[in-house]
XYZ file of C-alpha atoms in Angstrom:
555
model
C 67.397 95.265 45.657
C 67.985 91.678 44.386
C 70.973 89.874 46.143
C 73.543 88.069 43.991
C 72.776 84.622 43.200
C 75.609 83.291 45.524
C 73.560 84.337 48.533
C 70.542 82.120 47.446
C 72.936 79.099 46.588
C 72.878 75.937 48.757
C 76.420 76.528 49.794
C 75.780 80.045 50.986
C 72.472 78.779 52.848
C 74.760 76.527 54.638
C 77.761 78.682 55.279
C 76.001 82.060 56.134
C 74.385 80.877 59.413
C 77.725 79.518 60.530
C 79.785 82.544 59.369
C 77.759 85.277 60.698
C 78.036 84.479 64.352
C 81.599 83.971 64.191
C 82.082 87.265 62.518
C 79.960 88.799 65.188
C 82.085 87.174 67.760
C 85.294 88.696 66.296
C 83.781 92.099 66.080
C 82.329 91.995 69.533
C 85.736 92.097 70.972
C 85.343 95.876 70.839
C 82.787 95.047 73.739
C 85.241 92.923 75.785
C 88.676 94.429 75.662
C 89.018 96.134 72.221
C 92.085 94.116 71.232
C 92.428 91.690 68.311
C 95.406 89.135 68.160
C 95.630 85.608 67.066
C 95.495 84.130 70.724
C 92.586 86.367 71.819
C 90.352 85.467 68.777
C 91.559 81.839 68.837
C 90.675 81.182 72.295
C 87.407 83.062 71.911
C 86.523 80.783 69.000
C 87.329 77.685 71.146
C 85.026 78.775 73.892
C 82.266 79.626 71.432
C 82.494 76.298 69.732
C 82.163 74.835 73.259
C 78.878 76.888 73.887
C 77.635 76.146 70.445
C 77.430 72.573 71.102
C 74.524 72.884 73.487
C 73.344 76.666 73.080
C 71.682 78.214 69.915
C 74.516 80.024 67.984
C 73.784 83.641 68.725
C 73.272 82.743 72.387
C 76.649 81.136 72.277
C 78.063 84.266 70.846
C 76.740 86.567 73.675
C 77.669 83.910 76.193
C 81.152 83.743 75.064
C 81.797 87.545 75.084
C 79.864 87.850 78.480
C 82.042 85.310 80.012
C 85.190 86.777 78.731
C 84.178 90.185 79.848
C 83.305 88.894 83.310
C 86.625 86.992 83.611
C 88.423 90.165 82.451
C 86.783 92.387 84.847
C 87.465 90.065 87.831
C 90.922 89.791 86.780
C 91.377 93.674 86.583
C 89.982 93.852 90.015
C 92.219 91.275 91.343
C 95.281 92.988 89.576
C 94.484 96.469 90.945
C 94.337 94.826 94.465
C 97.185 92.564 94.376
C 99.256 93.434 91.205
C 98.649 89.807 89.963
C 95.977 88.742 87.419
C 93.261 86.037 87.619
C 94.965 82.678 87.380
C 93.634 79.374 86.181
C 93.936 77.881 89.500
C 91.753 80.584 90.976
C 88.749 79.260 89.093
C 89.146 75.934 91.116
C 89.717 78.032 94.550
C 86.337 79.857 94.658
C 87.039 80.373 98.371
C 90.023 82.412 97.818
C 88.227 84.949 95.781
C 85.785 85.709 98.598
C 88.436 88.079 99.857
C 87.773 90.231 96.795
C 84.007 90.535 97.066
C 84.326 93.841 98.594
C 86.060 95.223 95.213
C 83.145 93.978 92.897
C 81.579 96.720 90.775
C 78.578 96.849 88.433
C 80.332 95.728 85.438
C 80.791 92.303 86.935
C 77.138 91.977 87.849
C 76.098 93.177 84.347
C 78.317 90.487 82.618
C 77.064 87.935 85.002
C 73.394 88.594 84.269
C 73.913 88.728 80.463
C 75.824 85.419 80.648
C 72.935 83.855 82.596
C 70.366 85.352 80.165
C 72.404 84.023 77.273
C 72.679 80.566 78.635
C 69.089 80.277 79.555
C 67.842 81.486 76.089
C 70.517 79.132 74.360
C 69.373 76.141 76.202
C 65.626 76.991 75.425
C 66.451 77.259 71.723
C 69.150 74.533 71.870
C 70.111 72.985 68.614
C 69.637 69.275 67.617
C 72.524 66.983 68.244
C 75.415 67.301 65.753
C 78.503 65.493 65.688
C 80.392 68.392 64.022
C 79.323 70.723 67.075
C 80.353 68.164 69.696
C 83.584 67.642 67.814
C 84.492 71.177 67.873
C 83.402 71.569 71.551
C 85.763 68.700 72.438
C 88.847 70.593 71.244
C 88.627 73.009 74.178
C 87.775 70.016 76.598
C 90.822 68.224 75.419
C 93.066 71.112 75.864
C 91.667 71.873 79.263
C 92.186 68.216 80.387
C 95.721 68.137 79.062
C 96.397 71.226 81.024
C 95.122 69.816 84.157
C 96.996 66.433 83.803
C 98.662 66.064 87.295
C 101.663 64.332 85.871
C 102.455 67.403 83.737
C 103.119 64.978 80.611
C 100.083 66.095 78.778
C 100.546 69.800 79.318
C 103.966 69.408 77.943
C 102.219 68.474 74.489
C 99.362 71.017 75.006
C 101.421 74.183 75.224
C 103.438 73.594 72.018
C 100.046 72.972 70.294
C 98.371 76.219 71.496
C 101.663 78.106 70.424
C 101.545 76.697 66.967
C 97.773 76.941 66.220
C 96.709 79.699 68.403
C 99.608 81.888 68.450
C 99.948 81.708 72.472
C 103.101 82.769 74.142
C 103.344 81.468 77.781
C 105.157 83.545 80.308
C 105.128 81.504 83.351
C 107.151 83.865 85.463
C 105.214 87.079 84.845
C 101.639 86.368 84.786
C 100.714 89.897 84.058
C 102.741 89.710 80.759
C 101.056 86.370 80.082
C 97.536 88.075 80.445
C 98.504 91.071 78.184
C 99.756 88.805 75.407
C 97.336 86.007 75.307
C 94.110 87.794 76.472
C 92.040 86.514 79.556
C 90.862 83.241 78.021
C 94.313 82.244 76.812
C 96.091 83.199 80.026
C 93.530 81.242 82.157
C 94.043 78.261 79.840
C 97.829 78.396 79.975
C 97.867 79.015 83.668
C 95.365 76.121 84.434
C 98.582 73.960 84.049
C 99.346 71.957 87.215
C 102.347 73.513 88.828
C 104.720 70.712 88.656
C 107.017 69.625 91.579
C 110.629 70.720 91.297
C 113.143 68.100 90.342
C 115.295 66.144 92.762
C 118.940 66.202 92.103
C 122.538 66.607 93.547
C 123.492 70.230 94.846
C 126.199 71.831 96.975
C 123.913 74.199 98.889
C 125.205 73.235 102.308
C 128.947 73.493 101.326
C 128.702 77.214 102.393
C 127.208 77.932 105.763
C 127.980 80.046 108.902
C 129.022 78.159 111.982
C 126.237 77.284 114.285
C 125.490 80.038 117.085
C 127.284 79.665 120.252
C 125.185 78.976 123.302
C 121.832 79.880 121.674
C 119.311 81.337 124.181
C 116.288 79.409 122.910
C 113.943 82.066 123.769
C 110.045 81.815 123.327
C 109.342 83.277 119.807
C 106.279 85.199 118.683
C 105.988 86.187 115.066
C 103.105 88.437 113.726
C 102.615 88.655 110.078
C 100.435 91.864 109.911
C 98.276 92.099 106.775
C 99.357 95.264 104.851
C 101.071 96.908 107.615
C 103.290 99.607 106.584
C 105.257 102.676 107.591
C 107.896 104.845 106.024
C 109.307 108.323 106.689
C 107.399 109.376 103.766
C 104.140 107.640 104.658
C 104.305 107.532 108.497
C 101.738 105.471 110.333
C 101.106 104.466 113.858
C 103.303 101.315 113.109
C 106.162 103.708 113.403
C 105.484 104.198 117.248
C 106.580 100.611 117.881
C 110.201 101.957 118.262
C 108.936 103.888 121.219
C 107.846 100.671 122.692
C 111.253 99.226 122.635
C 111.179 97.688 119.079
C 114.109 97.740 116.763
C 113.245 98.470 113.106
C 114.604 96.808 109.997
C 113.487 96.975 106.367
C 112.903 93.584 104.587
C 111.871 92.758 101.238
C 108.683 90.773 100.633
C 108.016 89.041 97.398
C 104.555 90.311 96.962
C 102.703 93.783 96.725
C 99.206 94.408 97.714
C 98.214 90.903 98.025
C 99.504 87.349 97.949
C 99.974 87.091 101.529
C 100.744 83.363 101.331
C 103.696 83.906 99.387
C 105.402 86.255 102.105
C 104.160 83.472 104.600
C 106.001 80.816 102.556
C 109.433 82.778 102.801
C 108.852 83.553 106.540
C 108.311 80.076 107.378
C 110.478 77.937 104.984
C 113.581 80.195 104.442
C 113.309 79.603 100.706
C 112.337 82.200 98.160
C 108.689 82.070 96.810
C 109.750 83.185 93.139
C 110.917 79.815 92.210
C 107.492 78.165 92.202
C 104.934 79.827 89.886
C 101.466 80.982 91.386
C 100.641 80.778 95.038
C 102.850 77.939 96.466
C 100.280 76.990 99.306
C 97.389 76.677 96.790
C 99.168 75.040 94.085
C 101.088 72.367 96.242
C 99.068 71.689 99.433
C 98.281 68.299 98.407
C 101.676 67.363 97.121
C 103.881 68.868 99.833
C 105.721 66.375 102.166
C 103.874 65.302 105.405
C 106.825 66.891 106.995
C 107.892 69.921 105.133
C 111.476 71.088 106.416
C 110.112 74.392 107.591
C 110.896 76.679 110.856
C 107.921 75.116 112.896
C 109.461 71.545 112.433
C 112.974 72.907 113.153
C 111.867 74.325 116.473
C 109.516 71.406 117.313
C 112.371 69.133 116.927
C 114.317 70.847 119.764
C 111.443 71.009 122.310
C 109.392 73.927 121.216
C 105.510 73.886 121.205
C 104.571 75.341 117.766
C 101.348 77.188 117.070
C 100.040 78.620 113.896
C 96.881 80.873 113.893
C 94.977 83.089 111.363
C 91.863 85.004 112.171
C 90.202 84.141 108.940
C 89.091 80.748 107.458
C 91.560 77.815 107.476
C 90.484 77.025 103.914
C 91.924 80.355 102.813
C 95.161 79.596 100.953
C 94.720 75.992 102.223
C 96.516 76.800 105.643
C 94.509 74.140 107.419
C 96.320 71.666 105.201
C 99.677 73.271 105.010
C 100.150 74.279 108.552
C 100.283 70.702 110.053
C 102.751 69.591 107.416
C 104.996 72.590 108.210
C 105.021 71.462 111.923
C 102.551 73.467 113.629
C 101.321 71.331 116.347
C 98.378 73.372 117.229
C 96.399 75.437 114.732
C 93.441 77.899 115.047
C 91.340 79.800 112.621
C 88.557 82.386 112.797
C 85.883 79.719 113.446
C 87.360 79.386 117.022
C 87.441 83.113 117.456
C 85.147 85.968 118.102
C 83.847 87.653 114.926
C 81.156 90.156 114.445
C 80.805 89.912 110.878
C 78.898 93.007 110.172
C 81.904 94.951 111.154
C 83.870 93.670 108.363
C 87.179 91.766 108.433
C 87.712 90.052 111.906
C 89.468 92.158 114.389
C 93.080 91.222 115.366
C 92.359 91.208 119.034
C 90.441 88.059 118.832
C 93.508 86.328 117.335
C 95.598 87.798 119.995
C 93.381 86.834 122.802
C 93.405 83.077 121.501
C 97.161 83.100 121.319
C 97.521 84.796 124.731
C 95.233 82.092 126.101
C 97.586 79.227 124.803
C 100.874 81.045 125.981
C 99.350 81.508 129.604
C 98.483 77.859 130.091
C 101.927 76.504 128.635
C 104.170 74.759 131.206
C 106.624 77.304 132.678
C 109.763 75.576 131.236
C 108.202 74.746 127.873
C 109.538 76.686 124.866
C 106.889 78.286 122.703
C 106.911 79.404 118.904
C 103.745 81.263 117.899
C 103.197 82.387 114.171
C 100.128 84.610 114.023
C 98.650 86.053 110.718
C 96.346 89.064 111.002
C 93.564 90.273 108.538
C 92.003 93.297 110.079
C 94.020 95.725 107.761
C 93.065 93.680 104.600
C 91.809 96.106 101.678
C 89.908 97.363 99.970
C 90.343 100.732 101.467
C 87.298 102.894 100.632
C 88.350 106.124 99.161
C 86.986 109.221 100.889
C 88.024 111.802 98.520
C 91.353 110.536 98.716
C 93.329 107.399 97.697
C 91.879 105.478 100.502
C 94.627 106.432 102.741
C 92.294 107.758 105.522
C 90.518 104.480 106.127
C 93.834 102.576 105.878
C 95.372 104.730 108.605
C 92.537 104.235 110.729
C 92.325 100.572 110.456
C 96.065 100.124 110.881
C 95.914 102.454 113.816
C 93.422 100.000 115.421
C 95.658 97.025 114.561
C 98.742 98.592 116.176
C 97.054 99.547 119.278
C 95.655 95.967 119.682
C 99.244 94.617 118.898
C 100.834 96.728 121.569
C 98.228 95.621 123.999
C 99.139 91.959 123.027
C 102.790 92.638 123.395
C 102.453 93.896 126.900
C 100.344 90.976 127.891
C 102.739 88.550 126.436
C 105.740 90.163 127.931
C 103.690 90.017 131.520
C 103.069 86.225 131.022
C 106.573 85.590 129.670
C 107.977 87.150 133.034
C 105.658 85.197 135.291
C 106.719 82.102 133.406
C 110.584 83.057 133.779
C 110.985 83.072 130.016
C 112.604 85.366 127.626
C 110.368 86.061 124.653
C 111.506 87.415 121.164
C 108.476 89.372 119.467
C 108.487 89.865 115.665
C 106.077 91.909 113.580
C 106.382 92.663 110.090
C 104.108 93.580 107.088
C 103.337 91.052 104.422
C 103.311 93.402 101.717
C 102.590 97.117 101.082
C 98.792 98.045 101.022
C 97.443 98.441 97.463
C 97.606 102.208 97.557
C 99.499 102.981 94.268
C 98.258 106.502 94.144
C 99.657 107.309 97.718
C 102.800 105.730 97.033
C 103.281 107.721 93.941
C 102.317 111.074 95.238
C 104.616 110.460 98.223
C 107.557 109.635 95.936
C 107.806 106.010 97.224
C 107.135 105.177 93.706
C 107.918 107.216 90.647
C 106.378 107.389 87.172
C 108.756 104.770 85.890
C 106.936 102.011 87.851
C 103.683 102.588 85.980
C 102.483 102.038 82.440
C 99.971 104.865 82.535
C 99.908 108.454 83.894
C 96.507 108.552 85.701
C 97.315 108.973 89.354
C 93.880 107.748 90.193
C 94.288 104.422 88.268
C 97.874 103.752 88.254
C 98.848 100.201 86.992
C 102.246 98.811 87.377
C 104.559 98.151 84.191
C 104.422 94.453 83.145
C 108.210 94.280 83.772
C 109.936 95.933 86.588
C 113.640 96.031 86.740
C 115.136 94.349 89.897
C 115.593 97.639 91.648
C 112.006 98.614 91.229
C 110.919 95.063 92.315
C 113.045 95.568 95.352
C 111.487 98.934 96.266
C 107.924 97.725 95.666
C 108.609 94.652 97.976
C 110.259 97.016 100.815
C 108.170 96.504 103.985
C 109.023 97.275 107.742
C 109.876 94.641 110.518
C 110.113 95.466 114.164
C 111.677 93.142 116.622
C 111.981 93.208 120.468
C 113.495 91.116 123.081
C 111.997 91.227 126.583
C 115.251 90.766 128.312
C 117.775 91.859 125.944
C 117.052 94.944 123.739
C 120.633 94.613 122.229
C 119.926 91.134 120.998
C 116.926 92.496 119.068
C 118.912 95.196 117.446
C 121.585 92.769 116.464
C 118.983 90.664 114.566
C 117.369 93.785 113.188
C 120.728 94.724 111.671
C 121.161 91.167 110.281
C 117.920 91.399 108.518
C 118.151 94.977 107.153
C 117.545 95.261 103.385
C 117.543 91.427 103.175
C 114.784 89.286 101.643
C 112.192 87.933 104.004
C 113.404 84.377 103.649
C 116.429 85.655 105.813
C 114.071 85.901 109.026
C 113.503 82.212 109.558
C 117.316 81.577 109.275
C 117.944 83.954 112.143
C 115.223 82.779 114.248
C 116.296 79.201 113.713
C 119.790 80.112 114.929
C 118.319 81.203 118.335
C 117.526 77.723 119.117
C 119.734 74.551 119.281
C 118.229 73.174 115.961
C 120.938 71.162 113.984
C 119.325 71.646 110.493
C 122.231 72.837 108.285
C 119.856 74.597 106.002
C 119.320 77.634 108.246
C 123.096 78.183 108.704
C 123.476 78.028 104.970
C 120.740 80.486 104.402
C 122.251 82.914 107.100
C 125.505 82.794 105.219
C 124.044 83.985 102.028
C 122.047 86.625 103.855
C 125.093 87.774 105.684
C 126.907 88.381 102.277
C 123.740 89.940 100.959
C 124.961 89.233 97.405
C 122.966 88.002 94.391
C 119.614 89.174 95.771
C 117.606 91.446 93.392
C 120.603 91.682 90.820
C 119.340 90.028 87.499
C 116.552 88.048 86.070
C 115.733 84.857 87.955
C 118.408 85.635 90.559
C 116.806 83.181 92.978
C 117.983 80.287 90.796
C 121.656 81.298 91.717
C 120.698 81.377 95.400
C 118.576 78.257 95.839
C 119.122 75.197 93.550
C 115.694 73.626 92.402
C 116.845 70.443 94.041
C 116.799 72.131 97.475
C 113.075 72.607 97.007
C 112.323 68.951 96.113
C 114.410 67.995 99.227
C 112.995 70.228 101.650
C 109.345 70.712 100.543
C 108.588 67.215 98.938
C 111.136 64.930 100.730
C 112.569 64.027 97.182
C 116.220 63.398 96.768
C 118.388 61.813 94.210
């Protein structure tokens, strides 16, 4: 059959080789995420133009689709594990992703191999230099450069441009919504924006505050942030046995679920809500934080405490080795200073406790001690054994609690020998990522999820404030070595409060004079305004307080 004359015309001979790969790219979306909208197609085309500058056109199509599929699958795995999608900043923090390697499946390996093959073939058959190809490739490069501008001025121009010409809609307070609306490529582009420092300004935060505590006892303080540690009447675990060991229990509200440990850590150390700053605060702001962050370790160090921060994983993880000294930890230690038998998986918590105990035992008898310990043994994933993964979770949590109880006994004995009172706190940083188990036990109901498959439940993009509060509910146990009543009073003050109330109450046990903690304690005592409406944290903590306490900027 003879083709119409148009197809043999010079114009067609020039346009068809260009148009066919683009049409194939658009059609190939069924291979990636089966969705077509303006942002998805637009950002895919920008990536294709970038690849086509140095790859043969059909190889550029395959490379674009393979990279998008790879990123989408990685994001899906991160979202299942942590309830948060892949972020632009994650691409520059490869070390943080090492925690998710246990979740990787064959889809990721397949997309990675296809991508490598496309790159190899495309470079082999690379096109000759073309100003048009380079010009189109530079569009993506310029937008990325604008998004990464450390001043934030260029991203302020880039985002309206992407909204106007690519149809993007940036939801910087709900990254799951952002990924759904813009596709993974658009989402990563938008979240590549440098998280800008909060603005300094005047505020009246300190005008409402509790009176300083009378005759504070200034005990030694040991806080354990226990990875994924959880218990509930509907999902009892060995953690509940701590009440039999003299601990008082409270329920507190973590800002994260299933992951994002550093956000819970941020609240527990600063007394500020983690919701104000987008993304993971440690990761985004490590280099911009003041050298003296106004955090609990500094408040205690200023009144004579030795402050120690430890984690039985790498110091580069969430940039703790950079952030901890700025927060006021005088001594820090990470897994490279501890015993770790790598073939057994995540480092065991006893190695962390042994290191902490060694420091505590050699401390001068009259020297006050504050230790903040972050565990990792109960980190996911939890392998399913014809169940939701609960069997493995219970076994690992049981081991973690046994090791904690042993540590508690040793610390109390050492405190007695040093003639010091010690307050011991342990709390779960977030619930474990066991959606199916929480659903089946009635902790979450169907209204939390966007689907009805109990083996693959995914949270709705937007939860109401009560659902967010329930999702963040975690246990906290506290014990005083000399005064059990004091521990119960503290537990009552923390009951049903956000996690940022904890450092306020701990600071008030000491002679510190920082008015911030009395101001936070006043708001926690009222327990009003928390989880009440959208962006509720803005009415609790003025932005200028963040600028002042984290970045030492005032106006």
